[in-house]
C-alpha cells in the first residue's frame, strides 16, 4: 500500500490497523486526510492480504476530534455542498466495504470523528471516549452522514437531542444507546479486543461476511428491498465453494478452511 502523510498502516495476519496520525491536531480530519482514507480504502477493497480493518486515532486523547475548522471556516454554499458530498462518498466506501471495519475509539470522537466512527461496521471504546455532533455550535450541521447514521444507530429522539444541544456522551451512555459495542479499560486492552473480534470474524467465510454487510446496509437504503437483497445474497452464497466447504466441514466435524471463493 502507498505511504501516507496522515495515516499509519500496519497489517497483522490480515487485520489492517489504519491509524489517523495527526495527534498534535487531535487527529482532526482535514481534506488531505479524507483523500488519504479514500486511497487507503480503494486498496483495501481489492487487497487479498487485508481481511478486516481497525480504524483508530494516534495518541490517548482523541480518535478524531472533528473536522479541520480552519478549512470549514472558508466554505460557502457552493463549495460547502462539494465538501459534504466528498466526505459522504468516502465514508460510504467504508460503510459498504465487504471487509469488516471496526472503529477503536480512544478519547474524543466528535463531529466528523463521530461520523467516521459511525461509518464503520462496529465500534469499541475506552472509558475516556466522548461522542458528539456539536456542529450547531459553528452554525452548521453534520455533513458527512451524521444526521442519517446517528438516527439509525440510536433512534430519532435521542439523535435529534444530541445534534441540537451539541452535548457529548461518554462511553457508557454510548454503549447503552447502541452506539458502542464494547468498552475496554485501557488503550492496550482496546486494541487487543478489536483484534480479537476481527480475528474471530476473519475465521468465517469471507463471501458470507461481505453479504451480511450488504444485507444489513440494504435495510437503510430506500431504493433497495432488504429482504430481496438477503434472498439474492443467500442464493449467491449457495453457489460458492465456501458454502460447500462449510457444510462439508460441519458434517465431518472439523474446522472449515474458507478461501473466499
CSV table of C-alpha atoms in Angstrom, one decimal:
chain,number,residue,atom,x,y,z
A,1,UNK,CA,0.0,0.0,0.0
A,2,UNK,CA,1.0,3.6,-0.5
A,3,UNK,CA,2.9,5.7,2.0
A,4,UNK,CA,0.7,8.4,3.6
A,5,UNK,CA,1.4,11.6,5.4
A,6,UNK,CA,-1.6,11.5,7.8
A,7,UNK,CA,-2.2,7.7,8.1
A,8,UNK,CA,-0.2,4.9,9.5
A,9,UNK,CA,-0.9,1.3,8.3
A,10,UNK,CA,0.1,-1.9,9.9
A,11,UNK,CA,-1.1,-5.4,8.9
A,12,UNK,CA,-1.1,-8.2,11.5
A,13,UNK,CA,-2.2,-11.5,10.0
A,14,UNK,CA,-4.9,-9.9,7.8
A,15,UNK,CA,-6.1,-7.4,10.3
A,16,UNK,CA,-5.0,-4.0,9.0
A,17,UNK,CA,-4.8,-1.2,11.6
A,18,UNK,CA,-5.3,2.3,10.0
A,19,UNK,CA,-4.2,5.0,12.4
A,20,UNK,CA,-5.1,8.6,11.8
A,21,UNK,CA,-1.8,10.2,12.8
A,22,UNK,CA,-2.3,13.9,13.5
A,23,UNK,CA,-2.1,13.7,17.3
A,24,UNK,CA,-0.9,17.3,17.6
A,25,UNK,CA,-4.2,18.3,15.9
A,26,UNK,CA,-6.2,15.7,17.9
A,27,UNK,CA,-6.4,13.8,14.6
A,28,UNK,CA,-8.8,16.4,13.1
A,29,UNK,CA,-9.9,15.4,9.6
A,30,UNK,CA,-8.6,17.8,7.0
A,31,UNK,CA,-9.3,17.4,3.3
A,32,UNK,CA,-5.9,15.7,2.8
A,33,UNK,CA,-6.7,13.1,5.4
A,34,UNK,CA,-10.1,12.4,3.8
A,35,UNK,CA,-8.4,11.8,0.5
A,36,UNK,CA,-5.8,9.5,2.1
A,37,UNK,CA,-8.7,7.5,3.6
A,38,UNK,CA,-10.2,7.3,0.1
A,39,UNK,CA,-7.0,6.0,-1.3
A,40,UNK,CA,-6.4,3.5,1.5
A,41,UNK,CA,-9.9,2.0,1.2
A,42,UNK,CA,-9.6,1.8,-2.6
A,43,UNK,CA,-6.7,-0.6,-1.9
A,44,UNK,CA,-8.4,-2.4,1.0
A,45,UNK,CA,-11.3,-3.3,-1.3
A,46,UNK,CA,-9.1,-5.4,-3.6
A,47,UNK,CA,-6.1,-6.3,-1.4
A,48,UNK,CA,-6.2,-10.0,-0.7
A,49,UNK,CA,-3.7,-9.5,2.2
A,50,UNK,CA,-6.4,-7.5,4.1
A,51,UNK,CA,-9.3,-9.4,5.6
A,52,UNK,CA,-10.5,-6.7,8.1
A,53,UNK,CA,-9.7,-3.2,9.3
A,54,UNK,CA,-9.3,-1.4,12.6
A,55,UNK,CA,-9.6,2.3,12.3
A,56,UNK,CA,-8.2,4.3,15.2
A,57,UNK,CA,-6.5,7.6,16.1
A,58,UNK,CA,-3.0,8.3,17.3
A,59,UNK,CA,-2.4,9.1,21.0
A,60,UNK,CA,-4.6,8.8,24.1
A,61,UNK,CA,-6.7,12.0,23.7
A,62,UNK,CA,-8.6,11.6,20.5
A,63,UNK,CA,-9.9,9.1,17.9
A,64,UNK,CA,-10.8,12.1,15.7
A,65,UNK,CA,-11.8,15.3,17.5
A,66,UNK,CA,-13.6,16.7,14.4
A,67,UNK,CA,-13.0,18.2,11.1
A,68,UNK,CA,-10.4,20.9,10.5
A,69,UNK,CA,-12.2,24.2,11.5
A,70,UNK,CA,-9.7,26.3,9.6
A,71,UNK,CA,-10.9,24.6,6.4
A,72,UNK,CA,-14.5,24.7,7.3
A,73,UNK,CA,-14.4,28.4,8.0
A,74,UNK,CA,-13.6,29.1,4.4
A,75,UNK,CA,-16.7,27.3,3.0
A,76,UNK,CA,-19.5,28.9,1.1
A,77,UNK,CA,-22.8,27.4,-0.3
A,78,UNK,CA,-21.3,26.1,-3.5
A,79,UNK,CA,-18.0,24.5,-2.1
A,80,UNK,CA,-19.8,23.6,1.1
A,81,UNK,CA,-22.0,21.2,-0.8
A,82,UNK,CA,-19.0,19.7,-2.5
A,83,UNK,CA,-17.2,19.4,0.9
A,84,UNK,CA,-20.1,17.5,2.3
A,85,UNK,CA,-20.6,15.2,-0.7
A,86,UNK,CA,-16.9,14.3,-0.8
A,87,UNK,CA,-16.8,13.3,2.8
A,88,UNK,CA,-20.1,11.3,2.4
A,89,UNK,CA,-18.6,9.5,-0.6
A,90,UNK,CA,-15.5,8.4,1.3
A,91,UNK,CA,-17.5,7.4,4.4
A,92,UNK,CA,-19.9,5.4,2.2
A,93,UNK,CA,-16.9,3.5,0.9
A,94,UNK,CA,-16.1,2.5,4.5
A,95,UNK,CA,-19.7,1.5,5.2
A,96,UNK,CA,-20.1,-0.6,2.1
A,97,UNK,CA,-16.7,-2.3,2.4
A,98,UNK,CA,-17.1,-6.1,2.2
A,99,UNK,CA,-14.4,-6.5,4.8
A,100,UNK,CA,-15.4,-5.7,8.4
A,101,UNK,CA,-14.3,-2.3,9.6
A,102,UNK,CA,-14.1,-1.7,13.4
A,103,UNK,CA,-13.6,1.7,15.0
A,104,UNK,CA,-11.4,1.6,18.1
A,105,UNK,CA,-12.3,4.9,19.8
A,106,UNK,CA,-9.8,6.3,22.2
A,107,UNK,CA,-10.8,9.7,23.5
A,108,UNK,CA,-12.8,12.3,21.5
A,109,UNK,CA,-15.0,11.2,18.6
A,110,UNK,CA,-16.7,14.5,17.8
A,111,UNK,CA,-18.2,16.0,14.7
A,112,UNK,CA,-16.5,14.3,11.7
A,113,UNK,CA,-14.8,11.9,14.1
A,114,UNK,CA,-18.2,10.6,15.4
A,115,UNK,CA,-19.4,10.4,11.7
A,116,UNK,CA,-16.3,8.4,10.8
A,117,UNK,CA,-16.8,6.0,13.7
A,118,UNK,CA,-20.4,5.5,12.7
A,119,UNK,CA,-19.4,4.7,9.1
A,120,UNK,CA,-17.6,1.7,10.5
A,121,UNK,CA,-19.5,-1.5,11.0
A,122,UNK,CA,-18.8,-1.7,14.7
A,123,UNK,CA,-17.3,0.5,17.5
A,124,UNK,CA,-15.4,-0.3,20.7
A,125,UNK,CA,-14.2,2.4,23.1
A,126,UNK,CA,-12.1,3.2,26.1
A,127,UNK,CA,-13.8,4.7,29.2
A,128,UNK,CA,-12.4,8.2,28.3
A,129,UNK,CA,-14.2,8.2,24.9
A,130,UNK,CA,-16.6,11.1,24.2
A,131,UNK,CA,-19.0,11.1,21.3
A,132,UNK,CA,-20.9,14.1,19.9
A,133,UNK,CA,-22.1,16.1,16.9
A,134,UNK,CA,-21.6,19.7,18.1
A,135,UNK,CA,-21.7,21.3,14.6
A,136,UNK,CA,-24.6,23.6,15.6
A,137,UNK,CA,-22.1,25.5,17.8
A,138,UNK,CA,-20.5,26.5,14.5
A,139,UNK,CA,-23.7,27.4,12.8
A,140,UNK,CA,-23.7,24.2,10.6
A,141,UNK,CA,-25.0,20.6,10.8
A,142,UNK,CA,-23.2,17.3,10.4
A,143,UNK,CA,-22.2,16.9,6.8
A,144,UNK,CA,-20.5,13.6,6.5
A,145,UNK,CA,-23.7,11.5,7.1
A,146,UNK,CA,-24.1,12.1,10.8
A,147,UNK,CA,-27.7,13.1,10.6
A,148,UNK,CA,-28.5,9.8,9.0
A,149,UNK,CA,-26.3,7.3,10.8
A,150,UNK,CA,-26.7,8.7,14.3
A,151,UNK,CA,-30.5,8.4,13.8
A,152,UNK,CA,-30.1,4.8,12.5
A,153,UNK,CA,-28.0,3.8,15.4
A,154,UNK,CA,-29.7,5.4,18.4
A,155,UNK,CA,-33.1,6.5,17.3
A,156,UNK,CA,-34.7,9.7,16.2
A,157,UNK,CA,-35.5,11.4,19.5
A,158,UNK,CA,-32.0,10.9,21.1
A,159,UNK,CA,-30.2,11.7,17.8
A,160,UNK,CA,-32.2,15.0,17.5
A,161,UNK,CA,-31.4,15.9,21.1
A,162,UNK,CA,-27.6,15.3,20.7
A,163,UNK,CA,-27.4,17.2,17.4
A,164,UNK,CA,-29.5,20.2,18.6
A,165,UNK,CA,-27.9,20.5,22.1
A,166,UNK,CA,-24.4,19.7,20.9
A,167,UNK,CA,-24.0,17.6,24.1
A,168,UNK,CA,-21.3,14.9,24.4
A,169,UNK,CA,-22.0,11.4,25.7
A,170,UNK,CA,-19.4,9.2,27.4
A,171,UNK,CA,-18.6,5.6,26.5
A,172,UNK,CA,-21.1,4.1,29.0
A,173,UNK,CA,-24.0,6.1,27.7
A,174,UNK,CA,-22.9,5.4,24.1
A,175,UNK,CA,-22.9,1.7,24.9
A,176,UNK,CA,-26.4,1.9,26.5
A,177,UNK,CA,-27.7,3.6,23.4
A,178,UNK,CA,-26.2,1.0,21.0
A,179,UNK,CA,-23.6,3.3,19.5
A,180,UNK,CA,-20.7,1.3,21.1
A,181,UNK,CA,-20.5,-2.5,21.1
A,182,UNK,CA,-17.9,-2.9,23.9
A,183,UNK,CA,-15.8,-0.9,26.3
A,184,UNK,CA,-12.2,-1.8,27.1
A,185,UNK,CA,-10.4,-0.4,30.2
A,186,UNK,CA,-7.3,0.8,28.5
A,187,UNK,CA,-5.9,1.6,25.1
A,188,UNK,CA,-3.9,-1.6,25.0
A,189,UNK,CA,-6.9,-3.6,26.0
A,190,UNK,CA,-9.0,-1.7,23.4
A,191,UNK,CA,-6.6,-2.8,20.6
A,192,UNK,CA,-6.5,-6.4,21.9
A,193,UNK,CA,-10.2,-6.5,22.0
A,194,UNK,CA,-10.5,-5.1,18.5
A,195,UNK,CA,-8.0,-7.6,17.1
A,196,UNK,CA,-9.8,-10.5,18.9
A,197,UNK,CA,-13.2,-9.5,17.4
A,198,UNK,CA,-11.8,-9.2,13.9
A,199,UNK,CA,-9.6,-12.3,14.2
A,200,UNK,CA,-12.8,-14.3,15.0
A,201,UNK,CA,-14.7,-12.8,12.1
A,202,UNK,CA,-11.7,-13.5,9.8
A,203,UNK,CA,-12.1,-17.2,10.6
A,204,UNK,CA,-15.5,-17.2,8.9
A,205,UNK,CA,-16.5,-17.3,5.2
A,206,UNK,CA,-15.3,-14.0,3.6
A,207,UNK,CA,-18.0,-14.0,0.9
A,208,UNK,CA,-20.7,-14.6,3.5
A,209,UNK,CA,-19.3,-11.8,5.8
A,210,UNK,CA,-19.5,-9.4,2.8
A,211,UNK,CA,-23.0,-10.4,2.1
A,212,UNK,CA,-24.1,-9.9,5.7
A,213,UNK,CA,-22.8,-6.3,5.4
A,214,UNK,CA,-24.7,-5.8,2.1
A,215,UNK,CA,-27.9,-7.1,3.5
A,216,UNK,CA,-27.8,-5.1,6.7
A,217,UNK,CA,-26.9,-1.9,4.7
A,218,UNK,CA,-29.9,-2.6,2.4
A,219,UNK,CA,-32.2,-2.2,5.4
A,220,UNK,CA,-31.4,1.5,5.4
A,221,UNK,CA,-31.3,2.1,1.6
A,222,UNK,CA,-34.6,3.4,0.5
A,223,UNK,CA,-34.1,2.2,-3.1
A,224,UNK,CA,-33.5,-1.4,-2.0
A,225,UNK,CA,-35.7,-4.2,-0.7
A,226,UNK,CA,-33.7,-5.6,2.2
A,227,UNK,CA,-35.5,-8.9,2.1
A,228,UNK,CA,-34.7,-9.3,-1.6
A,229,UNK,CA,-31.1,-8.4,-1.1
A,230,UNK,CA,-30.9,-11.0,1.6
A,231,UNK,CA,-32.5,-13.7,-0.6
A,232,UNK,CA,-30.2,-12.8,-3.5
A,233,UNK,CA,-27.2,-12.9,-1.2
A,234,UNK,CA,-28.3,-16.2,0.3
A,235,UNK,CA,-28.6,-17.7,-3.2
A,236,UNK,CA,-25.1,-16.4,-4.2
A,237,UNK,CA,-23.6,-18.0,-1.1
A,238,UNK,CA,-25.2,-21.3,-2.0
A,239,UNK,CA,-23.2,-21.5,-5.2
A,240,UNK,CA,-19.9,-20.6,-3.5
A,241,UNK,CA,-17.0,-23.0,-2.8
A,242,UNK,CA,-17.0,-21.7,0.8
A,243,UNK,CA,-20.6,-23.0,1.2
A,244,UNK,CA,-19.5,-26.4,0.0
A,245,UNK,CA,-16.5,-26.3,2.4
A,246,UNK,CA,-18.5,-25.0,5.3
A,247,UNK,CA,-21.3,-27.6,5.1
A,248,UNK,CA,-18.8,-30.4,4.4
A,249,UNK,CA,-16.6,-29.4,7.4
A,250,UNK,CA,-19.7,-29.3,9.7
A,251,UNK,CA,-20.8,-32.8,8.7
A,252,UNK,CA,-17.2,-34.1,9.0
A,253,UNK,CA,-16.9,-32.4,12.5
A,254,UNK,CA,-13.8,-30.4,11.6
A,255,UNK,CA,-12.9,-26.7,11.2
A,256,UNK,CA,-13.7,-25.2,7.8
A,257,UNK,CA,-10.9,-23.8,5.7
A,258,UNK,CA,-12.5,-20.9,3.8
A,259,UNK,CA,-10.9,-19.4,0.7
A,260,UNK,CA,-13.3,-16.6,-0.1
A,261,UNK,CA,-14.4,-18.4,-3.3
